[in-house]
Short mmCIF file of C-alpha atoms in Angstrom, two decimals:
data_model
loop_
_atom_site.label_atom_id
_atom_site.label_comp_id
_atom_site.label_asym_id
_atom_site.label_seq_id
_atom_site.Cartn_x
_atom_site.Cartn_y
_atom_site.Cartn_z
CA MET X 1 -47.37 -13.65 -55.24
CA ASP X 2 -50.21 -14.16 -52.74
CA LYS X 3 -49.25 -14.65 -49.14
CA VAL X 4 -50.87 -17.67 -47.57
CA ILE X 5 -49.38 -16.88 -44.16
CA LEU X 6 -48.42 -13.51 -42.73
CA ALA X 7 -47.06 -13.16 -39.19
CA GLN X 8 -46.27 -9.80 -37.63
CA ASP X 9 -44.65 -9.51 -34.22
CA LEU X 10 -46.04 -12.94 -33.43
CA SER X 11 -45.41 -14.17 -29.90
CA LEU X 12 -46.51 -17.58 -28.74
CA SER X 13 -46.59 -19.04 -25.27
CA TYR X 14 -48.38 -21.72 -23.28
CA SER X 15 -50.28 -21.11 -20.07
CA ASN X 16 -47.07 -21.09 -18.00
CA ASN X 17 -46.28 -17.80 -19.80
CA GLU X 18 -42.86 -18.90 -21.02
CA THR X 19 -42.47 -17.32 -24.44
CA ILE X 20 -41.75 -19.95 -27.10
CA ILE X 21 -41.79 -17.70 -30.17
CA ASN X 22 -40.88 -14.09 -29.62
CA LYS X 23 -42.07 -11.31 -31.94
CA ALA X 24 -41.56 -13.29 -35.13
CA ASN X 25 -42.12 -11.68 -38.54
CA PHE X 26 -42.41 -13.85 -41.61
CA SER X 27 -44.57 -14.46 -44.62
CA ILE X 28 -45.11 -17.54 -46.76
CA ASP X 29 -46.04 -17.34 -50.41
CA SER X 30 -48.86 -19.38 -51.79
CA GLY X 31 -47.60 -22.52 -53.50
CA SER X 32 -44.26 -22.60 -51.73
CA PHE X 33 -42.62 -25.58 -50.04
CA ILE X 34 -41.25 -24.75 -46.60
CA PHE X 35 -39.17 -26.65 -44.12
CA ILE X 36 -39.03 -25.54 -40.51
CA THR X 37 -36.21 -26.96 -38.46
CA GLY X 38 -34.87 -26.38 -34.99
CA ALA X 39 -33.67 -28.21 -31.93
CA SER X 40 -36.10 -30.19 -29.81
CA GLY X 41 -38.25 -27.83 -27.77
CA SER X 42 -37.36 -24.85 -29.96
CA GLY X 43 -41.02 -24.22 -30.84
CA LYS X 44 -41.45 -25.87 -34.25
CA SER X 45 -44.60 -27.78 -33.33
CA THR X 46 -45.86 -24.81 -31.32
CA LEU X 47 -45.62 -22.64 -34.42
CA LEU X 48 -47.46 -25.29 -36.42
CA LYS X 49 -50.21 -25.43 -33.79
CA SER X 50 -50.68 -21.70 -34.06
CA LEU X 51 -51.02 -22.03 -37.85
CA TYR X 52 -54.05 -24.31 -37.53
CA GLY X 53 -55.50 -22.27 -34.71
CA SER X 54 -55.00 -24.63 -31.79
CA LEU X 55 -52.75 -22.17 -30.03
CA LYS X 56 -53.71 -18.53 -29.90
CA ALA X 57 -51.10 -15.83 -30.39
CA LYS X 58 -50.08 -14.09 -27.18
CA GLN X 59 -49.13 -10.99 -29.10
CA GLY X 60 -49.01 -9.78 -32.66
CA SER X 61 -50.93 -10.82 -35.71
CA LEU X 62 -51.15 -14.12 -37.58
CA ILE X 63 -53.10 -14.34 -40.81
CA VAL X 64 -53.54 -17.75 -42.42
CA GLY X 65 -55.45 -18.12 -45.69
CA GLY X 66 -56.81 -14.60 -45.24
CA VAL X 67 -58.15 -15.35 -41.75
CA GLU X 68 -56.74 -13.39 -38.78
CA LEU X 69 -56.30 -16.04 -36.10
CA ARG X 70 -56.12 -13.67 -33.16
CA GLY X 71 -59.61 -13.59 -31.69
CA VAL X 72 -60.95 -15.77 -34.51
CA THR X 73 -64.50 -17.10 -34.10
CA THR X 74 -65.13 -20.86 -34.05
CA SER X 75 -67.01 -20.79 -37.33
CA LYS X 76 -64.23 -18.87 -39.11
CA LEU X 77 -61.62 -21.22 -37.68
CA ASN X 78 -63.66 -24.23 -38.86
CA PHE X 79 -63.90 -22.61 -42.28
CA LEU X 80 -60.12 -22.17 -42.43
CA ARG X 81 -59.41 -25.70 -41.21
CA ARG X 82 -61.61 -27.09 -43.98
CA HIS X 83 -58.99 -25.76 -46.39
CA ILE X 84 -55.97 -27.10 -44.51
CA GLY X 85 -54.58 -30.63 -44.43
CA ILE X 86 -52.68 -31.60 -41.30
CA VAL X 87 -50.31 -34.53 -40.79
CA PHE X 88 -49.21 -35.36 -37.28
CA GLN X 89 -46.28 -37.37 -36.11
CA ASP X 90 -48.67 -39.56 -34.10
CA TYR X 91 -51.06 -39.80 -37.09
CA LYS X 92 -54.25 -38.87 -35.17
CA LEU X 93 -56.47 -41.37 -36.95
CA VAL X 94 -59.91 -42.23 -35.57
CA LYS X 95 -59.32 -45.72 -34.19
CA GLU X 96 -62.89 -46.90 -34.44
CA TRP X 97 -63.16 -45.97 -38.13
CA THR X 98 -61.81 -47.92 -41.09
CA ILE X 99 -58.92 -46.57 -43.15
CA GLU X 100 -61.40 -45.65 -45.86
CA LYS X 101 -63.60 -43.66 -43.50
CA ASN X 102 -60.60 -41.88 -41.99
CA ILE X 103 -59.56 -40.67 -45.43
CA MET X 104 -63.15 -39.67 -46.16
CA LEU X 105 -63.32 -37.40 -43.09
CA PRO X 106 -62.32 -34.05 -44.70
CA LEU X 107 -64.51 -34.83 -47.70
CA ILE X 108 -67.54 -35.47 -45.49
CA ILE X 109 -66.82 -32.28 -43.54
CA ASN X 110 -66.55 -30.32 -46.78
CA GLY X 111 -69.87 -31.74 -47.95
CA TYR X 112 -68.66 -33.63 -51.02
CA GLU X 113 -71.14 -35.93 -52.73
CA LYS X 114 -70.88 -39.62 -51.94
CA GLY X 115 -69.77 -40.59 -55.46
CA VAL X 116 -67.02 -37.96 -55.57
CA THR X 117 -65.92 -38.93 -52.08
CA GLN X 118 -65.61 -42.61 -52.98
CA ASN X 119 -63.67 -41.93 -56.19
CA GLN X 120 -61.28 -39.59 -54.38
CA VAL X 121 -60.72 -42.09 -51.56
CA ASP X 122 -60.11 -44.94 -54.04
CA SER X 123 -57.60 -42.84 -55.93
CA LEU X 124 -55.77 -41.79 -52.75
CA LEU X 125 -55.67 -45.35 -51.43
CA LYS X 126 -54.01 -46.36 -54.70
CA HIS X 127 -51.50 -43.50 -54.35
CA VAL X 128 -50.53 -44.49 -50.82
CA ARG X 129 -50.48 -48.19 -51.86
CA LEU X 130 -53.11 -49.18 -49.33
CA LYS X 131 -56.02 -50.14 -51.60
CA HIS X 132 -56.02 -53.68 -50.21
CA GLN X 133 -56.21 -52.37 -46.62
CA ALA X 134 -59.25 -50.09 -47.10
CA GLY X 135 -61.51 -51.98 -44.71
CA LYS X 136 -58.97 -52.31 -41.93
CA TYR X 137 -58.78 -50.26 -38.76
CA PRO X 138 -55.76 -48.04 -37.94
CA LEU X 139 -54.46 -50.26 -35.16
CA GLU X 140 -54.27 -53.16 -37.61
CA LEU X 141 -51.66 -51.26 -39.66
CA SER X 142 -47.98 -50.53 -39.13
CA GLY X 143 -46.79 -47.03 -38.20
CA GLY X 144 -45.66 -46.35 -41.76
CA GLU X 145 -49.01 -47.45 -43.14
CA GLN X 146 -50.90 -45.33 -40.63
CA GLN X 147 -48.86 -42.29 -41.61
CA ARG X 148 -49.67 -42.94 -45.28
CA VAL X 149 -53.35 -42.98 -44.35
CA ALA X 150 -52.91 -39.69 -42.47
CA MET X 151 -51.17 -38.28 -45.57
CA ALA X 152 -54.03 -39.42 -47.81
CA ARG X 153 -56.50 -37.81 -45.41
CA ALA X 154 -54.56 -34.53 -45.49
CA LEU X 155 -54.66 -34.49 -49.29
CA ALA X 156 -58.24 -35.73 -49.74
CA HIS X 157 -59.96 -32.35 -50.02
CA ASN X 158 -57.25 -30.64 -52.10
CA PRO X 159 -56.32 -28.17 -49.36
CA ILE X 160 -54.62 -24.85 -50.02
CA LEU X 161 -52.14 -25.56 -47.24
CA ILE X 162 -50.63 -28.74 -45.82
CA LEU X 163 -49.06 -28.63 -42.38
CA ALA X 164 -46.95 -31.65 -41.54
CA ASP X 165 -45.37 -32.17 -38.15
CA GLU X 166 -42.39 -34.52 -38.53
CA PRO X 167 -44.34 -36.69 -40.96
CA THR X 168 -41.53 -39.18 -41.51
CA GLY X 169 -40.11 -39.10 -37.99
CA ASN X 170 -40.77 -42.76 -37.19
CA LEU X 171 -41.01 -44.23 -40.64
CA ASP X 172 -39.04 -46.69 -42.73
CA ASP X 173 -37.41 -45.51 -45.96
CA TYR X 174 -40.17 -46.84 -48.20
CA SER X 175 -42.97 -45.04 -46.33
CA SER X 176 -40.87 -41.89 -45.95
CA GLN X 177 -40.21 -41.73 -49.68
CA LEU X 178 -43.90 -42.25 -50.41
CA ILE X 179 -44.80 -39.37 -48.07
CA TRP X 180 -42.25 -37.01 -49.68
CA ASN X 181 -43.46 -37.96 -53.15
CA LEU X 182 -47.04 -37.16 -52.17
CA LEU X 183 -46.08 -33.81 -50.65
CA GLU X 184 -44.02 -32.93 -53.73
CA GLY X 185 -46.87 -33.97 -55.99
CA ALA X 186 -49.41 -31.83 -54.13
CA ASN X 187 -47.06 -28.85 -54.27
CA GLU X 188 -46.14 -29.21 -57.93
CA GLN X 189 -49.41 -30.36 -59.42
CA LEU X 190 -51.98 -28.64 -57.25
CA ASN X 191 -49.91 -25.63 -56.15
CA THR X 192 -50.60 -26.53 -52.53
CA THR X 193 -48.47 -24.69 -49.98
CA VAL X 194 -46.59 -27.27 -47.90
CA ILE X 195 -45.05 -26.53 -44.51
CA VAL X 196 -43.08 -29.36 -42.95
CA VAL X 197 -41.63 -29.34 -39.49
CA THR X 198 -38.71 -31.73 -39.39
CA HIS X 199 -35.29 -32.47 -37.95
CA ASN X 200 -33.89 -33.65 -41.26
CA ILE X 201 -34.53 -32.24 -44.70
CA PRO X 202 -34.45 -35.04 -47.28
CA ARG X 203 -31.66 -34.70 -49.81
CA ASN X 204 -33.39 -36.13 -52.86
CA LEU X 205 -36.23 -33.64 -53.06
CA ASN X 206 -37.25 -32.46 -56.51
CA VAL X 207 -38.93 -29.19 -55.52
CA ASP X 208 -37.59 -25.74 -54.72
CA TYR X 209 -38.05 -25.09 -51.06
CA LYS X 210 -37.37 -22.51 -48.41
CA HIS X 211 -35.84 -23.40 -45.09
CA TYR X 212 -36.57 -21.63 -41.83
CA ASN X 213 -34.84 -22.38 -38.58
CA ILE X 214 -36.17 -21.62 -35.11
CA GLU X 215 -33.64 -20.72 -32.47
CA TYR X 216 -34.14 -19.00 -29.11
CA GLY X 217 -37.69 -18.00 -30.05
CA SER X 218 -36.70 -16.37 -33.34
CA ILE X 219 -37.41 -17.57 -36.85
CA HIS X 220 -34.71 -17.07 -39.49
CA GLU X 221 -34.61 -18.05 -43.11
CA VAL X 222 -31.64 -20.31 -43.85
CA LEU X 223 -30.17 -19.25 -47.16
CA MET W 1 -70.54 -57.82 -27.27
CA LYS W 2 -68.53 -54.59 -27.00
CA SER W 3 -71.35 -52.66 -28.65
CA PHE W 4 -73.86 -54.26 -26.27
CA LYS W 5 -71.69 -53.24 -23.30
CA ASN W 6 -71.47 -49.67 -24.66
CA HIS W 7 -75.23 -49.38 -24.58
CA PHE W 8 -76.04 -51.48 -21.54
CA SER W 9 -75.10 -49.08 -18.72
CA LEU W 10 -76.95 -46.09 -20.10
CA VAL W 11 -80.00 -48.16 -21.08
CA ILE W 12 -80.26 -49.66 -17.58
CA ALA W 13 -79.94 -46.24 -15.94
CA LEU W 14 -82.57 -44.80 -18.25
CA VAL W 15 -84.94 -47.74 -17.67
CA SER W 16 -84.66 -47.17 -13.89
CA ILE W 17 -85.58 -43.51 -14.29
CA LEU W 18 -88.47 -44.28 -16.64
CA PHE W 19 -89.66 -47.05 -14.33
CA SER W 20 -89.75 -44.68 -11.35
CA ILE W 21 -91.57 -42.02 -13.41
CA GLN W 22 -94.24 -44.53 -14.46
CA ILE W 23 -94.62 -45.97 -10.96
CA PHE W 24 -95.14 -42.48 -9.61
CA THR W 25 -97.72 -41.82 -12.35
CA ILE W 26 -99.60 -45.01 -11.43
CA VAL W 27 -99.55 -44.16 -7.71
CA ASP W 28 -100.74 -40.64 -8.46
CA ARG W 29 -103.53 -41.98 -10.62
CA THR W 30 -104.49 -44.53 -7.94
CA MET W 31 -104.58 -41.82 -5.28
CA ASP W 32 -106.81 -39.65 -7.41
CA ALA W 33 -109.17 -42.55 -8.08
CA TYR W 34 -109.15 -43.52 -4.42
CA LYS W 35 -109.84 -39.93 -3.37
CA GLU W 36 -112.73 -39.82 -5.81
CA ASN W 37 -114.11 -43.00 -4.26
CA LEU W 38 -113.74 -41.50 -0.81
CA ALA W 39 -115.34 -38.27 -1.93
CA ASN W 40 -118.36 -40.19 -3.24
CA ASN W 41 -118.80 -41.91 0.10
CA TYR W 42 -118.00 -38.91 2.22
CA SER W 43 -120.60 -36.37 3.33
CA ILE W 44 -121.06 -33.61 5.86
CA ILE W 45 -124.22 -33.17 7.92
CA ILE W 46 -125.42 -29.70 8.82
CA ILE W 47 -128.23 -28.73 11.18
CA SER W 48 -130.16 -25.57 10.57
CA GLN W 49 -132.84 -23.83 12.62
CA LYS W 50 -134.79 -22.99 9.51
CA LYS W 51 -135.30 -24.41 6.08
CA LEU W 52 -132.55 -23.51 3.60
CA GLN W 53 -132.59 -23.41 -0.17
CA ASP W 54 -130.11 -25.82 -1.88
CA LYS W 55 -128.59 -22.97 -3.86
CA GLU W 56 -128.05 -20.97 -0.68
CA ILE W 57 -125.84 -23.81 0.67
CA ILE W 58 -124.08 -24.71 -2.60
CA ASP W 59 -123.04 -21.08 -3.17
CA VAL W 60 -121.16 -21.06 0.13
CA ASN W 61 -118.17 -23.05 -1.16
CA ASP W 62 -117.08 -24.56 -4.51
CA LEU W 63 -116.40 -27.85 -2.81
CA ILE W 64 -120.12 -28.55 -2.24
CA LYS W 65 -121.49 -30.71 -5.04
CA GLY W 66 -125.02 -31.43 -3.79
CA VAL W 67 -127.43 -31.00 -0.91
CA THR W 68 -129.99 -33.51 0.31
CA GLU W 69 -132.47 -32.63 3.01
CA LEU W 70 -132.77 -35.47 5.51
CA SER W 71 -136.29 -36.39 6.50
CA ALA W 72 -137.21 -35.77 10.17
CA ASP W 73 -139.35 -38.95 10.16
CA ASN W 74 -136.43 -41.19 11.09
CA VAL W 75 -135.66 -39.05 14.13
CA ILE W 76 -139.27 -39.05 15.30
CA GLU W 77 -139.59 -42.81 14.76
CA ARG W 78 -136.82 -43.33 17.26
CA LEU W 79 -138.76 -41.38 19.88
CA ASN W 80 -141.44 -42.90 22.03
CA SER W 81 -144.08 -44.38 19.81
CA GLY W 82 -146.81 -43.19 22.21
CA ILE W 83 -146.84 -39.76 20.58
CA THR W 84 -150.01 -38.95 18.75
CA GLU W 85 -149.99 -38.15 15.07
CA LYS W 86 -150.98 -34.55 15.79
CA ASN W 87 -148.09 -34.14 18.23
CA LYS W 88 -145.74 -35.78 15.77
CA GLU W 89 -146.66 -33.15 13.18
CA LEU W 90 -146.12 -30.41 15.78
CA LEU W 91 -142.78 -31.95 16.73
CA LYS W 92 -141.77 -32.09 13.04
CA LEU W 93 -142.35 -28.37 12.76
CA THR W 94 -140.23 -27.58 15.80
CA LEU W 95 -137.33 -29.92 14.93
CA PRO W 96 -134.31 -28.33 13.17
CA LYS W 97 -133.60 -29.18 9.51
CA PHE W 98 -130.93 -31.75 8.65
CA TYR W 99 -128.97 -31.58 5.41
CA LYS W 100 -126.44 -33.96 3.92
CA LEU W 101 -123.77 -32.31 1.78
CA THR W 102 -121.84 -34.23 -0.89
CA LEU W 103 -118.53 -32.84 -2.06
CA THR W 104 -116.82 -32.55 -5.44
CA GLU W 105 -113.57 -34.05 -4.16
CA TYR W 106 -112.10 -35.60 -1.08
CA PRO W 107 -111.16 -32.52 0.96
CA SER W 108 -108.00 -31.79 2.88
CA PRO W 109 -108.34 -30.83 6.59
CA LYS W 110 -107.69 -27.24 5.55
CA GLN W 111 -110.52 -27.35 3.02
CA ILE W 112 -112.86 -28.78 5.64
CA LYS W 113 -111.95 -26.01 8.07
CA LYS W 114 -112.64 -23.40 5.43
CA LEU W 115 -115.90 -25.09 4.49
CA ARG W 116 -116.97 -25.08 8.14
CA GLU W 117 -116.21 -21.36 8.46
CA ASN W 118 -118.17 -20.59 5.30
CA LEU W 119 -121.18 -22.64 6.41
CA LEU W 120 -121.27 -21.05 9.84
CA LYS W 121 -121.69 -17.68 8.14
CA ILE W 122 -125.27 -18.80 7.49
CA LYS W 123 -126.82 -17.72 10.78
CA SER W 124 -129.44 -20.46 11.00
CA ILE W 125 -126.80 -23.24 10.91
CA THR W 126 -126.17 -24.37 14.44
CA LYS W 127 -124.14 -27.52 14.04
CA ILE W 128 -121.86 -29.12 11.46
CA GLU W 129 -120.80 -32.73 11.65
CA ASP W 130 -117.80 -33.33 9.36
CA PHE W 131 -116.61 -36.67 10.84
CA SER W 132 -113.19 -35.04 10.96
CA HIS W 133 -111.47 -37.68 13.05
CA ASN W 134 -112.08 -40.51 10.55
CA HIS W 135 -111.48 -38.16 7.69
CA ASP W 136 -108.16 -36.90 9.00
CA THR W 137 -106.76 -40.38 9.57
CA THR W 138 -107.63 -41.56 6.07
CA TYR W 139 -106.40 -38.37 4.50
CA LYS W 140 -103.10 -38.44 6.36
CA LEU W 141 -102.57 -42.07 5.36
CA LEU W 142 -103.11 -41.12 1.74
CA VAL W 143 -100.69 -38.21 1.97
CA LEU W 144 -98.10 -40.35 3.75
CA PHE W 145 -98.32 -43.06 1.11
CA LYS W 146 -97.95 -40.53 -1.69
CA THR W 147 -94.98 -38.87 0.04
CA VAL W 148 -93.23 -42.21 0.53
CA VAL W 149 -93.65 -43.06 -3.14
CA PHE W 150 -92.51 -39.57 -4.15
CA VAL W 151 -89.39 -39.81 -1.97
CA PHE W 152 -88.68 -43.27 -3.37
CA ALA W 153 -89.01 -41.93 -6.93
CA ILE W 154 -86.69 -39.02 -6.14
CA VAL W 155 -84.09 -41.36 -4.61
CA VAL W 156 -84.21 -43.62 -7.68
CA PHE W 157 -83.94 -40.54 -9.89
CA VAL W 158 -80.92 -39.17 -8.02
CA VAL W 159 -79.10 -42.51 -7.90
CA THR W 160 -79.67 -43.22 -11.58
CA THR W 161 -78.70 -39.66 -12.53
CA LEU W 162 -75.41 -40.23 -10.72
CA LEU W 163 -75.01 -43.46 -12.67
CA ILE W 164 -75.69 -41.57 -15.87
CA PHE W 165 -73.05 -39.01 -14.94
CA LYS W 166 -70.54 -41.80 -14.45
CA GLU W 167 -71.48 -43.13 -17.84
CA LEU W 168 -71.11 -39.60 -19.19
CA ARG W 169 -67.49 -39.48 -18.04
CA ILE W 170 -66.77 -42.73 -19.88
CA TRP W 171 -68.46 -41.43 -23.02
CA GLN W 172 -66.60 -38.15 -22.75
CA PHE W 173 -63.31 -40.03 -22.62
CA LYS W 174 -64.28 -42.28 -25.51
CA HIS W 175 -65.55 -39.58 -27.84
CA ASN W 176 -63.10 -36.79 -27.03
CA GLU W 177 -60.34 -38.04 -29.32
CA ARG W 178 -62.62 -38.48 -32.34
CA MET W 179 -64.25 -35.10 -31.76
CA SER W 180 -60.84 -33.42 -31.48
CA ILE W 181 -59.63 -34.99 -34.73
CA MET W 182 -62.82 -33.90 -36.49
CA ALA W 183 -62.36 -30.38 -35.09
CA LEU W 184 -58.85 -30.25 -36.58
CA PHE W 185 -60.39 -30.72 -40.01
CA GLY W 186 -62.98 -28.02 -39.40
CA ALA W 187 -66.03 -30.13 -38.59
CA PRO W 188 -68.80 -27.97 -37.15
CA ILE W 189 -69.94 -28.89 -33.68
CA TRP W 190 -73.13 -30.64 -34.88
CA LEU W 191 -71.14 -32.95 -37.13
CA ARG W 192 -68.57 -33.68 -34.41
CA SER W 193 -71.35 -34.59 -32.01
CA ALA W 194 -73.57 -36.43 -34.50
CA VAL W 195 -72.34 -39.90 -33.49
CA LEU W 196 -72.81 -39.06 -29.84
CA PHE W 197 -76.36 -37.83 -30.33
CA ARG W 198 -77.20 -40.83 -32.49
CA LEU W 199 -75.96 -43.18 -29.76
CA ALA W 200 -77.83 -41.25 -27.07
CA ILE W 201 -81.08 -41.31 -29.04
CA VAL W 202 -80.75 -45.01 -29.88
CA ASP W 203 -80.19 -45.80 -26.19
CA ALA W 204 -83.14 -43.61 -25.23
CA ILE W 205 -85.38 -45.48 -27.67
CA ILE W 206 -84.14 -48.87 -26.45
CA ALA W 207 -84.83 -47.82 -22.83
CA GLY W 208 -88.26 -46.52 -23.84
CA VAL W 209 -89.14 -49.77 -25.63
CA ILE W 210 -88.02 -51.90 -22.65
CA THR W 211 -90.06 -49.81 -20.19
CA PHE W 212 -93.02 -49.79 -22.57
CA GLY W 213 -92.94 -53.60 -22.82
CA LEU W 214 -92.57 -53.94 -19.09
CA PHE W 215 -95.63 -51.81 -18.32
CA VAL W 216 -97.75 -53.33 -21.09
CA TYR W 217 -97.06 -56.67 -19.39
CA ILE W 218 -97.70 -55.31 -15.87
CA SER W 219 -100.96 -53.65 -16.90
CA SER W 220 -102.28 -56.93 -18.32
CA GLU W 221 -101.12 -59.06 -15.40
CA PRO W 222 -104.26 -60.53 -13.69
CA LEU W 223 -102.71 -60.35 -10.21
CA ILE W 224 -102.17 -56.59 -10.50
CA ILE W 225 -105.63 -56.00 -12.00
CA GLU W 226 -107.21 -58.03 -9.17
CA GLN W 227 -105.49 -55.87 -6.54
CA PHE W 228 -106.91 -52.71 -8.04
CA GLU W 229 -110.35 -54.33 -8.25
CA ASN W 230 -110.10 -55.25 -4.56
CA LEU W 231 -109.68 -51.57 -3.79
CA SER W 232 -112.65 -50.76 -6.08
CA ILE W 233 -110.31 -48.66 -8.12
CA ASN W 234 -110.66 -48.55 -11.85
CA ILE W 235 -107.66 -46.84 -13.40
CA THR W 236 -105.57 -47.13 -16.57
CA ILE W 237 -102.36 -48.66 -15.28
CA PHE W 238 -100.52 -47.88 -18.50
CA ASP W 239 -101.89 -45.60 -21.18
CA VAL W 240 -100.18 -46.89 -24.33
CA VAL W 241 -100.47 -43.50 -26.01
CA ASN W 242 -100.01 -40.79 -23.38
CA ASP W 243 -97.81 -42.69 -20.93
CA ALA W 244 -95.68 -44.07 -23.74
CA ALA W 245 -95.29 -40.55 -25.16
CA THR W 246 -94.24 -39.26 -21.71
CA LEU W 247 -91.74 -42.09 -21.26
CA PHE W 248 -90.17 -41.72 -24.70
CA SER W 249 -90.00 -37.91 -24.36
CA ALA W 250 -88.39 -38.17 -20.91
CA SER W 251 -85.93 -40.76 -22.13
CA ILE W 252 -84.92 -38.84 -25.27
CA THR W 253 -84.73 -35.51 -23.39
CA LEU W 254 -82.47 -37.01 -20.72
CA SER W 255 -80.18 -38.61 -23.29
CA ILE W 256 -79.95 -35.41 -25.31
CA ILE W 257 -79.08 -33.45 -22.15
CA LEU W 258 -76.40 -36.06 -21.45
CA ALA W 259 -74.95 -35.76 -24.96
CA LEU W 260 -75.14 -31.96 -24.78
CA MET W 261 -73.16 -31.98 -21.55
CA ILE W 262 -70.44 -34.06 -23.21
CA VAL W 263 -70.35 -31.69 -26.17
CA ILE W 264 -70.20 -28.62 -23.92
CA GLY W 265 -67.52 -30.24 -21.74
CA HIS W 266 -65.45 -31.24 -24.76
CA LYS W 267 -61.91 -29.90 -24.80
CA GLU W 268 -59.88 -30.06 -27.97
CA GLU W 269 -56.91 -32.39 -27.62
CA VAL W 270 -54.01 -31.43 -29.83
#
């Protein structure tokens, strides 16, 4: 099976030089569903940041989607990010854009035609049950609704990899279930690799998944 | 209203800069026209012991436009009228030759000094009257006026540039989040900055149009035209093609520099 992520002796730290992840070795198969857990401050989000290239490895090698992220050029990083969908706990929606335009963002970046873009956005809005809210702005929606928009945006361009940082952390049951259904769907139907950082793994998941735990800077698979 | 506010500060700052550029252009043009007027009315008198060829004098310095020999009759007329015609003719022959030199432009004191030195190299020239005292005063007044306007334009430029920088900080804050989100989805820098550049260019065009309208009005205002006529100066106050092109180019260039600085200063927020 192809490896979508390969980390060798990966060490991560912020500018204060405190090592968050220490010489981690792991690989993630293409099409797998992964949960990463760990206590607060253990380095879950830091690891996720390194996977989309916002935090450079201090040591070791990190290859995502065939791109070595250590010393990666801006254009290569942009190329990689165009094939990744990211969901943040704080949604990161563009406040001055409508819901529709926010979902369109990855499609515009990837140069999709206007017709294709509109069809895809309409379909996603239906999936996240926000068709009637298309013209609204993020701040006019509830947290759960905003996260559903962020989820739709992450899926819009059919990415090879979805990175989700506590996507249901602040959500009600209804929105949480909708998010999990969408992530499962992307994984099962489109063979998208899904990596979710979370405190709690949902019990009613219908996909096979792997579970990694971060503790004291090390990453271990929980069997 | 919010959108108007977004544009207002930058447009006003740009209009101030464009206004000072155009005012300086008008003053510069006025000075040139005034200097040309002065040059037409200004001449130097030289006295030579023998007759000189025009070319011989003109070749001395590029500044000399023309030479006119002054008739000795006027001088003799002022003398005692009891002189006989024969003696008058004899006197004419012994009198030195007077020449009036016209110049291509109104000279600086340095140019006059140089011209004097060059003329004195012709051995027969014994005296040069350059009316330097009157000349120097007028020239210094002109230079002073131009300097004051230049300093004023620079001050306006500096103050408005500072205003633009303040505006830049606000823009940077406003656009940083959107640009960071776009970067997370792999948007190339030109796409991330497209909105910013579009805003900057729209503001530059608005500022250009306002300044254009302002100067079209000023240049057709009878009171202003009358003042130039009083000075016998005939200049184009606002050239709707060249001046407008300068104003729009300056405005767009400044705005693009502003947007570029925001893009360069952008730090990805994650």
